[in-house]
């Protein structure tokens, strides 16, 4: 049975390292979190990130502006934070209201304060292997592999997904660490023929049940990035409600997860965990795998930007 890549334990160790580094710095990094509108999930994320920043000894300030604020108003706030020498990192929580262009926002944040690493200049720096912030989730995945001393050099790494947020930068970062990288996506033919070649399989498709055991090479390291909400229960033939965990069976029960209350949903990744853990050598659970690493990684970027500002 595979060993668990424990994101909670790793995130604790990263946070402890950040705390130690800050204590030795002689100054305190300050990250500004900006939320536009009042989407409850965004409020939860912003509060969690801000609290996490304070806990590692950073200063954090939350700026909340109304959902009907104009793009110009948001850009003016960003300008003000860019010009403030007491602010070292800026994070604008996504999603933004429809009338605000996320690319305009990414371009407005100074690359020197870009904790999310969304600015094209930082994406370019990443590609060229230069210093700077790194995309949070991919960096968190590498921290998780490092924590367990899993060296990716020479491994066949197959990534399912090519988004700008996860799949694409992750491939660039694995390449820099000398993995042999293959990206797959929704137009990939016969996904299993690719995933079966992976020594390191990372799935970030957002499709529950996509990765079955027969698609995994025995002994592979499997990292599940995705967060899918699927129904917890289904009616069995005898009318008894049973726990339902396999996302691909949603179709058969005909339940739209969006229509269910939160307490009837269950968080799963892309990987059929119970079956794949019997085949893989290492596996990251959902929840408790990559998720906790993302916030730790944002904080790491805050520290990195502060040190680069000195
Ligand atoms: P995204 O923008 O929706 O990208 C999904 C990618 O998967 C796309 O490249 C898509 O291909 C590909 N894909 C979709 N269905 C596929 C299939 N059947 N076979 C192969 N590839 C397929 O999502 P994202 O932002 O990268 O996030 C991916 C998942 O990770 C989501 O579940 C998200 O919630 C989760 N996530 C978790 C964390 C965390 O901290 N745990 C952080 C970020 C994201 P195309 O490009 O061809 O459409």
Coordinates of C-alpha atoms and ligand atoms in Angstrom, one line a residue:
X1 CA 0.0 0.0 0.0
X2 CA 1.2 3.5 -0.9
X3 CA 2.7 5.8 1.6
X4 CA 0.8 9.1 2.2
X5 CA 2.1 12.4 1.1
X6 CA 0.8 14.3 4.1
X7 CA 0.3 18.0 3.1
X8 CA -0.7 19.0 6.6
X9 CA 2.5 17.8 8.2
X10 CA 4.6 19.3 5.3
X11 CA 2.8 22.7 5.5
X12 CA 3.4 22.8 9.3
X13 CA 7.1 22.3 8.6
X14 CA 7.2 25.0 5.9
X15 CA 5.4 27.4 8.2
X16 CA 7.9 26.7 11.0
X17 CA 10.7 27.4 8.6
X18 CA 9.1 30.7 7.5
X19 CA 8.7 31.7 11.2
X20 CA 12.3 30.9 11.9
X21 CA 13.6 32.8 8.9
X22 CA 11.4 35.9 9.8
X23 CA 12.8 35.8 13.3
X24 CA 16.3 36.1 11.9
X25 CA 15.5 38.8 9.4
X26 CA 15.4 42.0 11.4
X27 CA 12.3 43.1 9.6
X28 CA 8.7 41.9 9.0
X29 CA 7.2 41.0 5.6
X30 CA 3.8 42.6 5.1
X31 CA 1.3 41.1 2.7
X32 CA -1.9 42.9 1.6
X33 CA -4.9 40.8 0.7
X34 CA -7.5 42.4 -1.6
X35 CA -11.1 41.1 -1.9
X36 CA -13.6 42.5 -4.3
X37 CA -17.2 41.7 -3.5
X38 CA -18.5 39.3 -0.9
X39 CA -18.4 35.8 -2.3
X40 CA -18.4 33.7 1.0
X41 CA -15.7 31.2 -0.3
X42 CA -13.5 34.2 -1.1
X43 CA -14.0 35.7 2.4
X44 CA -13.0 32.3 3.9
X45 CA -9.9 32.0 1.7
X46 CA -8.8 35.6 2.4
X47 CA -9.3 35.2 6.1
X48 CA -7.5 31.9 6.1
X49 CA -4.5 33.3 4.2
X50 CA -4.4 36.4 6.4
X51 CA -4.6 34.4 9.6
X52 CA -1.9 32.0 8.3
X53 CA 0.4 35.0 7.5
X54 CA 0.0 36.5 11.0
X55 CA 0.7 33.1 12.6
X56 CA 4.1 32.8 10.9
X57 CA 4.9 36.3 12.1
X58 CA 4.1 38.4 9.0
X59 CA 2.0 41.5 9.0
X60 CA -1.2 41.2 6.9
X61 CA -3.8 43.7 6.0
X62 CA -7.1 42.8 4.3
X63 CA -8.7 45.3 1.9
X64 CA -12.3 44.6 1.1
X65 CA -14.0 46.7 -1.6
X66 CA -17.5 46.5 -2.9
X67 CA -18.4 44.1 -5.7
X68 CA -19.7 47.1 -7.8
X69 CA -16.4 48.9 -7.5
X70 CA -15.0 49.8 -10.9
X71 CA -11.8 48.3 -12.4
X72 CA -10.3 51.8 -12.2
X73 CA -11.0 51.9 -8.4
X74 CA -9.4 48.4 -7.9
X75 CA -6.3 49.5 -10.0
X76 CA -6.0 52.7 -8.0
X77 CA -5.9 50.6 -4.8
X78 CA -3.3 48.3 -6.3
X79 CA -1.2 51.4 -7.4
X80 CA -1.4 52.7 -3.8
X81 CA -0.1 49.3 -2.5
X82 CA 2.6 49.2 -5.2
X83 CA 3.8 52.6 -4.1
X84 CA 3.8 51.7 -0.3
X85 CA 7.3 50.7 0.7
X86 CA 5.8 49.1 3.8
X87 CA 3.9 46.5 1.7
X88 CA 6.0 43.6 0.3
X89 CA 3.3 41.4 -1.2
X90 CA -0.1 41.9 -2.8
X91 CA -2.7 39.2 -3.4
X92 CA -6.0 39.9 -5.2
X93 CA -8.4 37.1 -4.5
X94 CA -10.1 35.4 -7.5
X95 CA -12.7 35.2 -8.9
X96 CA -13.3 38.8 -9.7
X97 CA -16.6 40.3 -10.7
X98 CA -17.3 39.9 -14.4
X99 CA -16.7 43.6 -15.2
X100 CA -13.1 43.4 -14.0
X101 CA -10.5 41.9 -16.3
X102 CA -8.2 39.5 -14.3
X103 CA -5.3 40.1 -16.8
X104 CA -5.5 43.8 -16.2
X105 CA -5.2 43.1 -12.5
X106 CA -2.3 40.7 -12.9
X107 CA -0.5 43.3 -15.0
X108 CA -1.2 46.1 -12.5
X109 CA 0.4 44.3 -9.5
X110 CA 4.1 45.1 -9.4
X111 CA 6.1 42.0 -10.3
X112 CA 8.1 42.7 -7.1
X113 CA 5.0 42.3 -4.9
X114 CA 3.3 39.6 -6.9
X115 CA 2.7 36.8 -4.2
X116 CA 0.5 34.8 -6.6
X117 CA 3.0 34.9 -9.4
X118 CA 0.4 35.8 -12.0
X119 CA 2.3 38.7 -13.6
X120 CA 3.7 37.8 -17.1
X121 CA 7.1 39.1 -16.0
X122 CA 7.2 36.5 -13.2
X123 CA 5.9 33.8 -15.4
X124 CA 8.8 34.7 -17.8
X125 CA 11.3 34.6 -14.9
X126 CA 10.0 31.2 -13.9
X127 CA 10.5 29.9 -17.4
X128 CA 14.0 31.3 -17.5
X129 CA 14.9 29.9 -14.1
X130 CA 15.4 33.3 -12.5
X131 CA 14.7 34.2 -8.8
X132 CA 11.2 35.4 -7.9
X133 CA 7.9 34.2 -6.6
X134 CA 6.6 30.8 -7.9
X135 CA 3.0 29.8 -8.7
X136 CA 1.6 28.7 -5.3
X137 CA 0.2 25.3 -6.0
X138 CA 3.0 23.9 -8.2
X139 CA 5.6 25.2 -5.7
X140 CA 3.5 23.6 -2.9
X141 CA 3.7 20.2 -4.8
X142 CA 7.4 20.4 -5.1
X143 CA 7.7 21.3 -1.4
X144 CA 5.7 18.2 -0.6
X145 CA 7.9 16.0 -2.7
X146 CA 11.0 17.5 -1.1
X147 CA 9.6 16.9 2.3
X148 CA 9.6 13.2 1.6
X149 CA 13.0 13.4 -0.2
X150 CA 11.5 12.3 -3.5
X151 CA 13.9 13.3 -6.2
X152 CA 12.2 13.9 -9.6
X153 CA 15.5 13.9 -11.6
X154 CA 15.1 11.6 -14.6
X155 CA 11.6 10.5 -13.7
X156 CA 8.9 10.3 -16.4
X157 CA 6.4 13.0 -15.1
X158 CA 3.0 13.0 -16.6
X159 CA 0.7 16.0 -15.8
X160 CA -3.0 15.8 -16.4
X161 CA -4.1 19.4 -17.0
X162 CA -2.4 22.4 -18.7
X163 CA -3.9 25.4 -16.9
X164 CA -1.9 28.6 -16.3
X165 CA -2.6 28.1 -12.6
X166 CA -1.4 24.6 -12.1
X167 CA -0.5 22.2 -15.0
X168 CA 1.6 24.5 -17.2
X169 CA 3.9 26.1 -14.6
X170 CA 4.2 22.8 -12.8
X171 CA 5.6 21.2 -15.9
X172 CA 8.1 24.0 -16.3
X173 CA 9.2 23.6 -12.7
X174 CA 9.6 19.8 -13.0
X175 CA 11.6 20.3 -16.2
X176 CA 13.9 22.6 -14.2
X177 CA 14.4 19.7 -11.8
X178 CA 15.3 17.4 -14.7
X179 CA 12.2 15.4 -14.9
X180 CA 11.1 14.2 -18.4
X181 CA 7.8 16.1 -18.6
X182 CA 4.6 15.2 -20.5
X183 CA 1.4 17.3 -20.4
X184 CA -2.0 15.8 -21.1
X185 CA -5.3 17.7 -21.5
X186 CA -8.8 17.3 -22.7
X187 CA -7.8 16.7 -26.3
X188 CA -5.3 13.9 -25.4
X189 CA -6.2 10.6 -27.0
X190 CA -6.1 7.5 -24.8
X191 CA -5.1 9.2 -21.5
X192 CA -4.3 5.9 -19.9
X193 CA -1.5 5.1 -22.4
X194 CA 0.2 8.3 -21.2
X195 CA -0.5 8.0 -17.5
X196 CA 0.7 4.4 -17.4
X197 CA 4.2 5.6 -18.4
X198 CA 4.4 7.9 -15.4
X199 CA 6.8 7.5 -12.6
X200 CA 5.3 10.7 -11.2
X201 CA 1.7 11.2 -12.1
X202 CA 0.1 14.5 -11.2
X203 CA -3.6 15.0 -11.9
X204 CA -5.1 18.5 -12.0
X205 CA -8.1 18.0 -14.3
X206 CA -10.9 18.7 -11.8
X207 CA -12.7 15.4 -12.8
X208 CA -13.6 13.1 -10.0
X209 CA -12.8 9.4 -10.8
X210 CA -10.7 10.3 -13.8
X211 CA -7.6 8.3 -12.7
X212 CA -8.4 4.7 -12.1
X213 CA -5.9 2.0 -10.8
X214 CA -5.4 0.5 -14.3
X215 CA -4.1 3.9 -15.5
X216 CA -1.3 4.0 -12.9
X217 CA 2.2 2.3 -13.3
X218 CA 2.9 0.1 -10.3
X219 CA 5.2 2.0 -7.9
X220 CA 4.4 5.4 -9.3
X221 CA 4.2 8.6 -7.1
X222 CA 0.7 9.9 -7.5
X223 CA -0.2 13.5 -6.7
X224 CA -3.9 14.6 -6.8
X225 CA -4.3 18.3 -7.0
X226 CA -8.0 18.5 -7.8
X227 CA -10.8 19.5 -5.5
X228 CA -14.2 18.1 -6.7
X229 CA -17.4 18.2 -4.7
X230 CA -19.5 15.1 -5.2
X231 CA -22.6 13.7 -3.5
X232 CA -21.9 11.9 -0.2
X233 CA -24.8 9.6 -0.4
X234 CA -26.8 7.7 -3.0
X235 CA -29.9 5.6 -2.7
X236 CA -29.1 1.9 -2.9
X237 CA -31.6 -0.4 -4.5
X238 CA -33.1 -1.3 -1.1
X239 CA -33.6 2.4 -0.4
X240 CA -30.7 2.7 2.1
X241 CA -28.5 5.7 1.8
X242 CA -24.9 4.6 1.3
X243 CA -21.7 6.6 1.2
X244 CA -20.8 7.6 -2.3
X245 CA -17.3 8.4 -3.1
X246 CA -16.6 7.6 -6.7
X247 CA -17.2 10.7 -8.8
X248 CA -17.8 8.9 -12.0
X249 CA -20.9 7.4 -10.5
X250 CA -22.6 10.8 -10.3
X251 CA -23.9 10.3 -13.8
X252 CA -25.7 7.1 -12.7
X253 CA -27.4 8.6 -9.7
X254 CA -28.3 11.6 -11.8
X255 CA -27.5 14.1 -9.0
X256 CA -26.2 17.6 -9.8
X257 CA -23.8 18.3 -7.0
X258 CA -24.5 22.0 -7.4
X259 CA -28.0 21.5 -6.3
X260 CA -27.1 19.7 -3.0
X261 CA -26.5 21.4 0.3
X262 CA -22.9 21.5 1.4
X263 CA -23.3 18.9 4.1
X264 CA -24.4 16.3 1.5
X265 CA -21.2 16.9 -0.5
X266 CA -17.9 15.2 -0.2
X267 CA -14.5 16.6 -1.3
X268 CA -12.6 14.2 -3.6
X269 CA -9.7 14.6 -6.1
X270 CA -9.4 13.1 -9.6
X271 CA -7.8 9.8 -8.4
X272 CA -9.8 6.7 -7.3
X273 CA -7.8 6.8 -4.0
X274 CA -8.8 3.4 -2.6
X275 CA -7.9 1.5 -5.7
X276 CA -4.8 3.5 -6.6
X277 CA -3.2 3.4 -3.2
X278 CA -2.8 -0.3 -3.7
X279 CA -0.7 0.3 -6.9
X280 CA 1.2 3.5 -6.2
X281 CA 4.3 3.9 -4.0
X282 CA 3.2 7.3 -2.7
X283 CA -0.1 9.1 -3.0
X284 CA -1.5 12.4 -1.8
X285 CA -4.9 12.4 -0.3
X286 CA -7.8 14.8 -0.9
X287 CA -8.3 16.6 1.4
X288 CA -5.0 16.9 3.3
X289 CA -2.6 16.6 0.4
X290 CA -1.9 19.5 -2.0
X291 CA -4.5 21.8 -0.5
X292 CA -2.7 22.7 2.7
X293 CA 0.5 23.3 0.7
X294 CA -1.0 26.1 -1.4
X295 CA -1.4 28.6 1.5
X296 CA 2.0 27.7 2.9
X297 CA 3.4 28.3 -0.5
X298 CA 1.8 31.8 -0.8
X299 CA 3.4 32.7 2.5
X300 CA 6.7 31.4 1.2
X301 CA 6.4 33.8 -1.7
X302 CA 5.7 36.6 0.7
X303 CA 9.0 35.8 2.5
X304 CA 10.8 35.5 -0.9
X305 CA 9.6 38.9 -2.1
X306 CA 10.5 40.5 1.2
X307 CA 14.1 39.1 1.0
X308 CA 14.4 40.2 -2.6
X309 CA 13.3 43.8 -1.6
X310 CA 16.2 44.2 0.9
Ligands
LIG1 P1 -8.8 24.2 -15.0 O1 -8.3 25.5 -15.4 O2 -10.2 23.8 -15.2 O3 -7.9 23.2 -15.9 C1 -8.2 21.8 -16.0 C2 -7.2 21.1 -16.9 O4 -7.5 19.8 -17.0 C3 -7.3 21.7 -18.4 O5 -6.1 21.9 -18.9 C4 -8.1 20.6 -19.1 O6 -7.8 20.5 -20.5 C5 -7.7 19.4 -18.4 N1 -8.7 18.3 -18.4 C6 -10.0 18.4 -18.2 N2 -10.7 17.2 -18.3 C7 -9.7 16.4 -18.7 C8 -9.7 15.0 -19.1 N3 -10.9 14.3 -19.1 N4 -8.6 14.4 -19.5 C9 -7.4 15.1 -19.5 N5 -7.3 16.5 -19.2 C10 -8.5 17.0 -18.8 O7 -8.4 23.8 -13.5 P2 -7.1 24.3 -12.6 O8 -7.3 25.7 -12.1 O9 -5.9 23.9 -13.3 O10 -7.4 23.3 -11.4 C11 -7.4 21.9 -11.5 C12 -8.0 21.3 -10.3 O11 -7.2 21.5 -9.2 C13 -9.4 21.8 -9.9 O12 -10.1 20.8 -9.3 C14 -9.1 22.8 -8.8 O13 -10.1 23.1 -8.0 C15 -7.9 22.2 -8.2 N6 -7.0 23.1 -7.5 C16 -6.6 22.8 -6.2 C17 -5.7 23.6 -5.6 C18 -5.4 23.3 -4.2 O14 -4.8 24.1 -3.5 N7 -5.6 22.0 -3.8 C19 -5.2 24.8 -6.2 C20 -5.5 25.0 -7.5 C21 -6.4 24.2 -8.2 P3 -8.0 21.7 -21.6 O15 -6.9 22.6 -21.3 O16 -7.9 21.0 -22.9 O17 -9.4 22.2 -21.3

